[in-house]
Amino acid sequence: MISLDQMAMFVALVQNGSFAKTAEKLSIPQSTLSRKINELEHNLGLKLLHRTTRKMDLTEAGQFYFERAAAIVHEAECTHQMLNGMKIQPDGVLKMSVPVEFAHDYLAQWLPEFRTRYPKISVQIDVSPHKADLMTNGVDLVVRAGEIREPHLIAHQLMTTDFYLYASKSYLQENGIPTSISDLAHHDCLAFQGVKQWTLWHNQYSETVQIDAAYQSNSFTLLMKWAQANMGIALLPEMVVSPDDRNLVKICPDWQGQSVPIAILTATRLLPLKVKCMVAFLREKVEKRTF
């Protein structure tokens, strides 16, 4: 019979990356950990790990088992946390991974209020551009923009952001105001990294224009700052442009790019209270936002 203890040891082993580090964190002898993993493989009748003296890799079966076992172990831990009183006093360290723009334009303003409400919760935020893995990176929740490609994760819909064309008043005075989407081909365009064309919609009609952007970035905030500096026209998510910005002008306002959904991702629906508090808080702030 496979025990939750064996499953938890295997999940911890994959997350820590080595037998020595895992044994130390679990405060058990390395030989005991190795024996437990061998027993797990024997009970499953499958090889989960390729092991050498210098390296440890997951087999295909091991990767499949880890993705599902991690969620089970996480739910079990959450259940015990709730039974231990976390339902009354939310506390602990909450680890989040969020897009740079969401952190700067929203969390920077919202989290002081969260701290006041929940003083016993500590928050650690990763704003690096890579997509954090909830299973292996020890992250409690992820804010993700765009299509969700991990069907095993739970998505909590948060908001949708629309894209519009923006340029500075000075740029438009010098280069003229585009009156059609095709005019964009003759302007300096500031594009998200790797993008070579823009498709925009007006009601149910769409039009695509090829662009040759001399300046590109994977940061919408940087693209916005370039537009503010009179460098060209940018297709930006509405969430990064302040309505108080009197320098940027919305061009062809009846046309917009593809709307992008933004969701909170968690590994399970059974959440510890610290995560529940953050999910509810973000949804509340999004519903009340006026900028």
Tab-separated table of C-alpha atoms in Angstrom, residues 12-166:
chain	number	residue	atom	x	y	z
A	12	ALA	CA	9.790	16.958	-1.358
A	13	LEU	CA	12.644	15.122	-3.107
A	14	VAL	CA	11.666	16.497	-6.529
A	15	GLN	CA	11.195	20.022	-5.163
A	16	ASN	CA	14.581	20.018	-3.371
A	17	GLY	CA	16.481	18.309	-6.177
A	18	SER	CA	18.668	15.981	-4.113
A	19	PHE	CA	18.465	13.211	-1.524
A	20	ALA	CA	20.927	14.930	0.822
A	21	LYS	CA	19.075	18.259	0.890
A	22	THR	CA	15.681	16.581	1.265
A	23	ALA	CA	16.848	14.297	4.076
A	24	GLU	CA	18.256	17.305	5.907
A	25	LYS	CA	15.018	19.289	5.560
A	26	LEU	CA	12.903	16.326	6.662
A	27	SER	CA	15.327	15.558	9.531
A	28	ILE	CA	15.665	11.897	8.548
A	29	PRO	CA	18.695	9.801	7.510
A	30	GLN	CA	19.408	9.792	3.774
A	31	SER	CA	19.280	5.991	3.834
A	32	THR	CA	15.716	6.117	5.174
A	33	LEU	CA	14.644	8.502	2.444
A	34	SER	CA	16.230	6.304	-0.231
A	35	ARG	CA	14.493	3.226	1.182
A	36	LYS	CA	11.108	4.988	1.211
A	37	ILE	CA	11.488	6.037	-2.428
A	38	ASN	CA	12.496	2.496	-3.396
A	39	GLU	CA	9.412	1.165	-1.601
A	40	LEU	CA	7.231	3.676	-3.449
A	41	GLU	CA	8.623	2.609	-6.834
A	42	HIS	CA	8.167	-1.046	-5.874
A	43	ASN	CA	4.562	-0.509	-4.805
A	44	LEU	CA	3.789	1.428	-7.992
A	45	GLY	CA	5.641	-1.059	-10.185
A	46	LEU	CA	7.229	1.838	-12.065
A	47	LYS	CA	10.584	3.592	-12.127
A	48	LEU	CA	10.116	7.222	-11.041
A	49	LEU	CA	13.742	8.388	-11.012
A	50	HIS	CA	16.931	7.950	-13.008
A	51	ARG	CA	19.672	8.135	-10.358
A	52	THR	CA	23.429	8.409	-10.696
A	53	THR	CA	26.080	9.503	-8.205
A	54	ARG	CA	25.970	13.037	-9.655
A	55	LYS	CA	22.469	13.524	-11.027
A	56	MET	CA	18.784	12.742	-10.486
A	57	ASP	CA	16.179	12.981	-13.256
A	58	LEU	CA	12.478	12.181	-13.392
A	59	THR	CA	11.260	9.451	-15.709
A	60	GLU	CA	8.131	10.092	-17.768
A	61	ALA	CA	6.130	8.172	-15.144
A	62	GLY	CA	7.877	10.156	-12.400
A	63	GLN	CA	6.895	13.501	-13.953
A	64	PHE	CA	3.289	12.322	-14.341
A	65	TYR	CA	3.184	11.081	-10.742
A	66	PHE	CA	4.819	14.234	-9.334
A	67	GLU	CA	2.356	16.642	-10.971
A	68	ARG	CA	-0.584	14.825	-9.412
A	69	ALA	CA	1.022	13.866	-6.117
A	70	ALA	CA	2.116	17.465	-5.462
A	71	ALA	CA	-1.493	18.635	-5.603
A	72	ILE	CA	-2.612	15.831	-3.256
A	73	VAL	CA	0.148	16.567	-0.739
A	74	HIS	CA	-0.623	20.303	-0.916
A	75	GLU	CA	-4.317	19.679	-0.186
A	76	ALA	CA	-3.427	17.464	2.761
A	77	GLU	CA	-1.147	20.179	4.168
A	78	CYS	CA	-3.876	22.784	3.735
A	79	THR	CA	-6.350	20.593	5.583
A	80	HIS	CA	-3.995	20.230	8.540
A	81	GLN	CA	-3.262	23.968	8.557
A	82	MET	CA	-6.963	24.767	8.725
A	83	LEU	CA	-7.482	22.283	11.532
A	84	ASN	CA	-4.605	23.894	13.423
A	85	GLY	CA	-6.416	27.200	13.669
A	86	MET	CA	-5.376	29.046	10.498
A	87	LYS	CA	-9.048	29.516	9.744
A	88	ILE	CA	-9.218	31.993	12.621
A	89	GLN	CA	-5.866	33.783	12.396
A	90	PRO	CA	-4.386	33.918	8.867
A	91	ASP	CA	-0.606	34.011	9.038
A	92	GLY	CA	2.518	32.668	7.393
A	93	VAL	CA	4.569	33.542	4.314
A	94	LEU	CA	2.616	34.013	1.078
A	95	LYS	CA	4.689	33.598	-2.093
A	96	MET	CA	3.368	35.096	-5.324
A	97	SER	CA	4.573	35.365	-8.916
A	98	VAL	CA	3.037	38.227	-10.917
A	99	PRO	CA	3.661	40.157	-14.161
A	100	VAL	CA	5.864	43.235	-13.764
A	101	GLU	CA	3.121	45.616	-14.898
A	102	PHE	CA	0.560	44.146	-12.495
A	103	ALA	CA	3.016	44.510	-9.608
A	104	HIS	CA	3.914	48.129	-10.385
A	105	ASP	CA	0.519	49.423	-11.469
A	106	TYR	CA	-1.697	47.605	-8.977
A	107	LEU	CA	0.042	45.754	-6.139
A	108	ALA	CA	2.281	48.705	-5.291
A	109	GLN	CA	-0.842	50.682	-4.428
A	110	TRP	CA	-2.986	47.901	-2.991
A	111	LEU	CA	-0.693	45.926	-0.678
A	112	PRO	CA	-0.344	48.561	2.074
A	113	GLU	CA	-4.065	48.002	2.719
A	114	PHE	CA	-3.574	44.215	2.663
A	115	ARG	CA	-0.809	44.568	5.254
A	116	THR	CA	-3.110	46.581	7.505
A	117	ARG	CA	-5.863	43.974	7.238
A	118	TYR	CA	-3.620	40.935	7.695
A	119	PRO	CA	-0.557	41.963	9.709
A	120	LYS	CA	0.500	38.368	10.393
A	121	ILE	CA	0.814	37.455	6.697
A	122	SER	CA	4.217	38.088	5.095
A	123	VAL	CA	4.265	38.522	1.312
A	124	GLN	CA	7.091	37.630	-1.085
A	125	ILE	CA	6.572	38.644	-4.730
A	126	ASP	CA	8.534	37.406	-7.741
A	127	VAL	CA	8.209	39.725	-10.765
A	128	SER	CA	10.709	37.967	-13.020
A	129	PRO	CA	9.480	37.404	-16.598
A	130	HIS	CA	9.627	33.582	-16.468
A	131	LYS	CA	6.455	31.639	-15.738
A	132	ALA	CA	6.768	30.280	-12.214
A	133	ASP	CA	5.930	26.607	-11.685
A	134	LEU	CA	3.478	26.273	-8.801
A	135	MET	CA	4.527	22.658	-8.271
A	136	THR	CA	8.299	23.070	-8.056
A	137	ASN	CA	8.956	26.704	-7.093
A	138	GLY	CA	7.083	26.727	-3.784
A	139	VAL	CA	4.778	29.499	-5.032
A	140	ASP	CA	1.308	29.788	-3.469
A	141	LEU	CA	-0.339	31.669	-6.314
A	142	VAL	CA	0.472	33.085	-9.724
A	143	VAL	CA	-1.142	35.998	-11.552
A	144	ARG	CA	-1.026	35.142	-15.253
A	145	ALA	CA	-2.109	37.106	-18.316
A	146	GLY	CA	-3.257	35.312	-21.454
A	147	GLU	CA	-4.226	31.751	-22.235
A	148	ILE	CA	-3.749	29.175	-19.467
A	149	ARG	CA	-1.924	26.134	-20.856
A	150	GLU	CA	-1.719	24.099	-17.633
A	151	PRO	CA	-5.047	22.217	-17.344
A	152	HIS	CA	-4.072	20.779	-13.954
A	153	LEU	CA	-4.029	24.258	-12.366
A	154	ILE	CA	-7.073	26.053	-10.954
A	155	ALA	CA	-7.805	29.440	-12.580
A	156	HIS	CA	-9.636	32.156	-10.630
A	157	GLN	CA	-10.723	34.807	-13.147
A	158	LEU	CA	-9.555	38.258	-12.049
A	159	MET	CA	-9.940	40.819	-14.832
A	160	THR	CA	-9.608	41.519	-18.545
A	161	THR	CA	-7.421	44.211	-20.047
A	162	ASP	CA	-8.057	45.843	-23.432
A	163	PHE	CA	-5.319	47.035	-25.801
A	164	TYR	CA	-5.322	50.409	-27.583
A	165	LEU	CA	-2.907	52.455	-29.683
A	166	TYR	CA	-1.124	55.317	-27.905
